[in-house]
mmCIF file of C-alpha atoms in Angstrom:
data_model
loop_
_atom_site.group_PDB
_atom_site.id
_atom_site.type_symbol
_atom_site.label_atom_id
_atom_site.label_comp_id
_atom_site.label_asym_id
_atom_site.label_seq_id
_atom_site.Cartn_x
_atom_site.Cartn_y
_atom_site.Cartn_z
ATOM 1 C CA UNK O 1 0.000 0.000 0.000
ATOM 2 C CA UNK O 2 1.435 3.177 -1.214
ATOM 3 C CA UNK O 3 -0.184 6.356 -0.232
ATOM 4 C CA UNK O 4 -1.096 7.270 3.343
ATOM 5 C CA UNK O 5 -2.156 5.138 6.189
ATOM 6 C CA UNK O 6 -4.447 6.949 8.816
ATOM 7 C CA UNK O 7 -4.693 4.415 11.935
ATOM 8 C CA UNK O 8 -7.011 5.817 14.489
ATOM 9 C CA UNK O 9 -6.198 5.988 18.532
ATOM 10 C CA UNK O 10 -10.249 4.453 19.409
ATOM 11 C CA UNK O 11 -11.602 1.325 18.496
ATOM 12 C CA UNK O 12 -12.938 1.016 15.329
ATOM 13 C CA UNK O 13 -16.625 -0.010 14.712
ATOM 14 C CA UNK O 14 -17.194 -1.107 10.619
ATOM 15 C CA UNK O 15 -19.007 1.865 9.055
ATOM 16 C CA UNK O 16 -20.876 2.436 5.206
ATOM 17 C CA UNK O 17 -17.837 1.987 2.807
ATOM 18 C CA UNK O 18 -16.898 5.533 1.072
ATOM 19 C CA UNK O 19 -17.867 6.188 -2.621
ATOM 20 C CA UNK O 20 -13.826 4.750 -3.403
ATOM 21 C CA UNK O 21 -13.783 0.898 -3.298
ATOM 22 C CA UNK O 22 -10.583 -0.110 -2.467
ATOM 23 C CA UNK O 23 -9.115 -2.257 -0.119
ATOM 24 C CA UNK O 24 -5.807 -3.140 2.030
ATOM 25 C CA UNK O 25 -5.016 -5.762 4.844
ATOM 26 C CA UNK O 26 -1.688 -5.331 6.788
ATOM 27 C CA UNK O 27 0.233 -5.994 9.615
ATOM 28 C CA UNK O 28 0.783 -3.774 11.647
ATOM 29 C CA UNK O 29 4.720 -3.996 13.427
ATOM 30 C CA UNK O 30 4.427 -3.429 17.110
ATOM 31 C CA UNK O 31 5.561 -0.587 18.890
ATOM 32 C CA UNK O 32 8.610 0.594 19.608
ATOM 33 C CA UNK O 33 9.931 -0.990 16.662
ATOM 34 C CA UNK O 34 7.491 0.249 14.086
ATOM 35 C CA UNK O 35 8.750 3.966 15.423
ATOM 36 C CA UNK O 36 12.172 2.907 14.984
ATOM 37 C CA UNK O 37 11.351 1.654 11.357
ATOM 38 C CA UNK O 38 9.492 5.203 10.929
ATOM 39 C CA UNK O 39 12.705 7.144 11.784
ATOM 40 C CA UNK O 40 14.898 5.030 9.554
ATOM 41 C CA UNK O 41 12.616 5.713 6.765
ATOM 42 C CA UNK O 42 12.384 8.904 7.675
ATOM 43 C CA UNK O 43 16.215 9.130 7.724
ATOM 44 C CA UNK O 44 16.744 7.933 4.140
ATOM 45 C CA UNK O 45 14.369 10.784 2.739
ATOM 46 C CA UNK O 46 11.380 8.628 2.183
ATOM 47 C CA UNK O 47 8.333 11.543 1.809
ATOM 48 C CA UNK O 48 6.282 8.583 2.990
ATOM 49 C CA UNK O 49 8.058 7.839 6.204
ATOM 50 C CA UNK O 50 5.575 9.750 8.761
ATOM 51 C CA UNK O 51 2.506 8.701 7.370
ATOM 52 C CA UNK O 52 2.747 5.217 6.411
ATOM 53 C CA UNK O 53 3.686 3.082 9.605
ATOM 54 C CA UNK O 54 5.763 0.017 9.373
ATOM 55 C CA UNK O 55 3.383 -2.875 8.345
ATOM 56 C CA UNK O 56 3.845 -5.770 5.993
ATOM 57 C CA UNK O 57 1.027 -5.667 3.308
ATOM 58 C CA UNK O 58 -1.582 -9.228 3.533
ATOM 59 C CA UNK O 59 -3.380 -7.749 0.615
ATOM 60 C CA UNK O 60 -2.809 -4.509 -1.581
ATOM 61 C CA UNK O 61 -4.749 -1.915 -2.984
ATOM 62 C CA UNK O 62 -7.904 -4.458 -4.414
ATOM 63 C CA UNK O 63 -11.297 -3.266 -5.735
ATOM 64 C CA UNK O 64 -14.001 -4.805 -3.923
ATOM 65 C CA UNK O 65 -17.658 -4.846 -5.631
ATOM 66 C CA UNK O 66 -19.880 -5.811 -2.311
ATOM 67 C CA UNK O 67 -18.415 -4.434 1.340
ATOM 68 C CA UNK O 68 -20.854 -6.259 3.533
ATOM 69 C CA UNK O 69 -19.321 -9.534 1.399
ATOM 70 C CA UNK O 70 -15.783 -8.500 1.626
ATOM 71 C CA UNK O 71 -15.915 -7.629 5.515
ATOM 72 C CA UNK O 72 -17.164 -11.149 5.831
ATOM 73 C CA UNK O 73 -14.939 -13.050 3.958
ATOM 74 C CA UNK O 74 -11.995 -10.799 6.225
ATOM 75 C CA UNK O 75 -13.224 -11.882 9.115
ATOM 76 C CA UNK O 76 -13.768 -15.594 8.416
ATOM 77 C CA UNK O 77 -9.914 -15.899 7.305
ATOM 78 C CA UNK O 78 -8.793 -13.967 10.745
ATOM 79 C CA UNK O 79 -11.621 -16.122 12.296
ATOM 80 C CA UNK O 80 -9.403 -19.342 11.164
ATOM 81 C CA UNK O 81 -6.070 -18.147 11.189
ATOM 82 C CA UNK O 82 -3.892 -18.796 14.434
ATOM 83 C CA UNK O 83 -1.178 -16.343 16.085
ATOM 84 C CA UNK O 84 2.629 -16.692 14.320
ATOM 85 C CA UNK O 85 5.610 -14.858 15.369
ATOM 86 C CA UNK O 86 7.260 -13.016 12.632
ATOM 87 C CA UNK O 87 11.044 -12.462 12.147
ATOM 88 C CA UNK O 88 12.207 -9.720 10.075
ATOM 89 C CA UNK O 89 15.805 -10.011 9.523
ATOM 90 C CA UNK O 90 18.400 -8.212 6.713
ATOM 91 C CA UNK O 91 17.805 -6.262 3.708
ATOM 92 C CA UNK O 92 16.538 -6.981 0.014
ATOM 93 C CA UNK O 93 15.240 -4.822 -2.882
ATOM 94 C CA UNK O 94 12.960 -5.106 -5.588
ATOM 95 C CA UNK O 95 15.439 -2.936 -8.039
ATOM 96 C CA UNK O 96 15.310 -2.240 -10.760
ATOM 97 C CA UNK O 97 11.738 -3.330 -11.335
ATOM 98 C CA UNK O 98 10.370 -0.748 -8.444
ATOM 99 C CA UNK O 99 12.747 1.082 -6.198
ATOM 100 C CA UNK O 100 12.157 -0.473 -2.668
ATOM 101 C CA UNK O 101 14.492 -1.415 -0.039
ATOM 102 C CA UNK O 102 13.056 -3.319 2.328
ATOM 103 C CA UNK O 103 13.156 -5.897 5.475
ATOM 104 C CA UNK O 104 13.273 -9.432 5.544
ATOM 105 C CA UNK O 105 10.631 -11.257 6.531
ATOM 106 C CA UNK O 106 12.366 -14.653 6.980
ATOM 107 C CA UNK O 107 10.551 -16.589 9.996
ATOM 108 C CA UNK O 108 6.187 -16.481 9.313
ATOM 109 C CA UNK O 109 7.241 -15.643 5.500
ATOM 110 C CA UNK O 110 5.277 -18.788 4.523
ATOM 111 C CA UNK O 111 2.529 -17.940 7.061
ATOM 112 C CA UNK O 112 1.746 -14.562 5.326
ATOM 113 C CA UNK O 113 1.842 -16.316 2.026
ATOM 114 C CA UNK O 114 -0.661 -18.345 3.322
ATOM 115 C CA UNK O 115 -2.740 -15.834 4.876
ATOM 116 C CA UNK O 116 -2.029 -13.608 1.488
ATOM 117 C CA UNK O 117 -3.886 -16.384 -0.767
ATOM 118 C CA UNK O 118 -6.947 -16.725 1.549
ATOM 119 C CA UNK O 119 -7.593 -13.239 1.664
ATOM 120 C CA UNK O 120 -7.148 -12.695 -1.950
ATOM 121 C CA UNK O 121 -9.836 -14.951 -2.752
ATOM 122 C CA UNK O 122 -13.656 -14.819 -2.711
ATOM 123 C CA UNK O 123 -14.718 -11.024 -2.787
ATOM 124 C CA UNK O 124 -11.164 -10.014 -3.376
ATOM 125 C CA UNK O 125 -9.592 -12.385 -6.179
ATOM 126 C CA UNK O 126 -7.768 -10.971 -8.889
ATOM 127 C CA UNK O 127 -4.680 -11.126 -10.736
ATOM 128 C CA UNK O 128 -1.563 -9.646 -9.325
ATOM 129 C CA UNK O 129 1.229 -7.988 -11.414
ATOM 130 C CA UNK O 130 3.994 -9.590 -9.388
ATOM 131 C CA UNK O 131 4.212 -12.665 -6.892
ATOM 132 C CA UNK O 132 3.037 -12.461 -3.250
ATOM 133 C CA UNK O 133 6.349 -11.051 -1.284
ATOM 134 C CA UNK O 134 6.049 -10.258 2.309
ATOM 135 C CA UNK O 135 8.390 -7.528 3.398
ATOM 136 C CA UNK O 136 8.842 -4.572 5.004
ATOM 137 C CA UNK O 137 9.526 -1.380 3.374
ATOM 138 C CA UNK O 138 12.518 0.763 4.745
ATOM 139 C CA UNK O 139 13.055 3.037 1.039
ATOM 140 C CA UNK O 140 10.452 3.730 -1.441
ATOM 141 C CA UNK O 141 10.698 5.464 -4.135
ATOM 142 C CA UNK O 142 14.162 7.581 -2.925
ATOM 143 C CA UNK O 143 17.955 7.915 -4.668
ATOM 144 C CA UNK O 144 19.591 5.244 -5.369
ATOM 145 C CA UNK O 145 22.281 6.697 -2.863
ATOM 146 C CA UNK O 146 19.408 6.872 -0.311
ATOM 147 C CA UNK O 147 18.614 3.106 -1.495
ATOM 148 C CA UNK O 148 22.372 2.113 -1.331
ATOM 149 C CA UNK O 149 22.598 3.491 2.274
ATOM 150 C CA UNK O 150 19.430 1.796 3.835
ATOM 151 C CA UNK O 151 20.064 -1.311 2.011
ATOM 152 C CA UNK O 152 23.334 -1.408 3.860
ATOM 153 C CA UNK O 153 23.062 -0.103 7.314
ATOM 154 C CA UNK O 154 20.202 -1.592 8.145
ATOM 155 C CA UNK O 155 21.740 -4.863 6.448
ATOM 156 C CA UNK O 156 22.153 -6.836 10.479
ATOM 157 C CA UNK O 157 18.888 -5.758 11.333
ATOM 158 C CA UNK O 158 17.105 -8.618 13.157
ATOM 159 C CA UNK O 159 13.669 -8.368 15.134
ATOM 160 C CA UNK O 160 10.822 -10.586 16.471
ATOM 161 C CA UNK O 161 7.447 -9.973 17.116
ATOM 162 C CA UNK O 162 4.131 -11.992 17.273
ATOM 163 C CA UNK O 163 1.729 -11.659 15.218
ATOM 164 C CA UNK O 164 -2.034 -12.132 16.375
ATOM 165 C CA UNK O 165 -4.401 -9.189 14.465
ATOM 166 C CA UNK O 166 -4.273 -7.697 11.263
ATOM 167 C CA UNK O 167 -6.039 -4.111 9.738
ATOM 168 C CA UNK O 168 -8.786 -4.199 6.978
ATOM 169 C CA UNK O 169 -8.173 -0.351 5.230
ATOM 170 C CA UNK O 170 -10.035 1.169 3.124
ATOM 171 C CA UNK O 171 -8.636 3.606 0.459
ATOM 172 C CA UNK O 172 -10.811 7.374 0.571
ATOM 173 C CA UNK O 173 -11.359 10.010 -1.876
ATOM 174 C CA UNK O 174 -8.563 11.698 -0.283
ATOM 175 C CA UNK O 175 -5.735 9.311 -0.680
ATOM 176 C CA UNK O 176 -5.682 8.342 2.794
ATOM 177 C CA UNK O 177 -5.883 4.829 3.282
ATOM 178 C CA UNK O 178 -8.612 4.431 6.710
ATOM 179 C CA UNK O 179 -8.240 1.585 8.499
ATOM 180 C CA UNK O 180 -11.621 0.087 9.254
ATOM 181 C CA UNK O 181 -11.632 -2.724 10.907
ATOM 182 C CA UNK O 182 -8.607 -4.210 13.668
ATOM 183 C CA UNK O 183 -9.367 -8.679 13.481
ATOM 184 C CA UNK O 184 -8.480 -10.464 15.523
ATOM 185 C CA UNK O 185 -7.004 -14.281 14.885
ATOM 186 C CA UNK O 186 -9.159 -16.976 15.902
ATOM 187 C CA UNK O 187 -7.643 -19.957 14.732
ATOM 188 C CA UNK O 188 -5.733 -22.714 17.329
ATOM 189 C CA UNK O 189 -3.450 -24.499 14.953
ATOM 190 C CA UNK O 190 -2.398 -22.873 11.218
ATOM 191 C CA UNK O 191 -5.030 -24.299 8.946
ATOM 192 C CA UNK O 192 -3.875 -26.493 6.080
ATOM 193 C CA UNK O 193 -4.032 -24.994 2.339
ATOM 194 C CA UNK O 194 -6.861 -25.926 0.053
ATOM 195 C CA UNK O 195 -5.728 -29.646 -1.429
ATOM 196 C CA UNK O 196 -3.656 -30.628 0.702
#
């Protein structure tokens, strides 16, 4: 999710979608690491870096045709999917196709995958340009001298955190990207994937 992220301080209750009908479903990283993430950003020049928080991205920006069907099918994935700790660990980019340096998600990479396909499914299934990757963005859309420096300093960073809710956003009118709804994971064990 590219433009801004507006994450209110009060809990959220689901309201009528706005006239815009798009969609987002992240991660949130817990605080005080997602601050720490912010200043890095922030120190690289990223214009973004104080108004979208650290997060890794379930689902990106996705038209949705029905909201009452699309909150549903949200909930029944969070409804079945079980707490996972995430480790995000070194640095990768996505240059030259897009100019993004980000984090490693290396333990729970398969568990967002996972969580990725169910949620972009039902209501929400469409092709994507590019493969599911998690990650967490540190540069976007910066120097390549800005890109060079966060790739590298931030090269041994290595962090845990579990992982137990994710944020259903909607995009507005405004380019602010709302988040509507915090879920909470139901699930006891991970589920298995269709098929198997």
């Amino acid at each position: 999710m590219d433009a801004r992220i507006r994450r209110p301080a009060s809990t959220l209750e689901v309201a009528p979608p706005a006239v815009n009908s798009c969609v987002g479903i992240v991660i949130a990283i817990p605080e005080p690491m997602a601050d720490e993430l912010r200043q890095w950003r922030a120190s690289f020049g990223d214009p973004l870096a104080d108004v979208v928080p650290a997060h890794i991205t379930l689902v990106t920006t996705t038209e949705y045709d029905d909201w009452d069907a699309t909150v549903d099918h949200v909930r029944q994935v969070a409804g079945r999917q079980a707490s996972f700790r995430v480790r995000i660990r070194g640095t990768g980019s996505f240059r030259p196709i897009s100019p993004v340096v980000y984090l490693n998600v290396t333990d729970g990479f398969d568990d967002c995958v996972r969580l990725h396909r169910r949620l972009q499914d039902g209501p929400l299934r469409r092709e994507l340009p590019f493969a599911y990757h998690p990650h967490v963005t540190v540069a976007h859309d910066v120097g390549d001298e800005s890109m060079d420096k966060a790739e590298d300093l931030l090269r041994s960073y290595d962090a845990s955190f579990d992982i137990s809710t994710m944020g259903l956003y909607e995009h507005e009118n405004n380019g602010v990207w709302r988040l509507r709804e915090e879920l909470n994971f139901g699930g006891k064990n991970p589920d298995p994937e269709p098929g198997s």
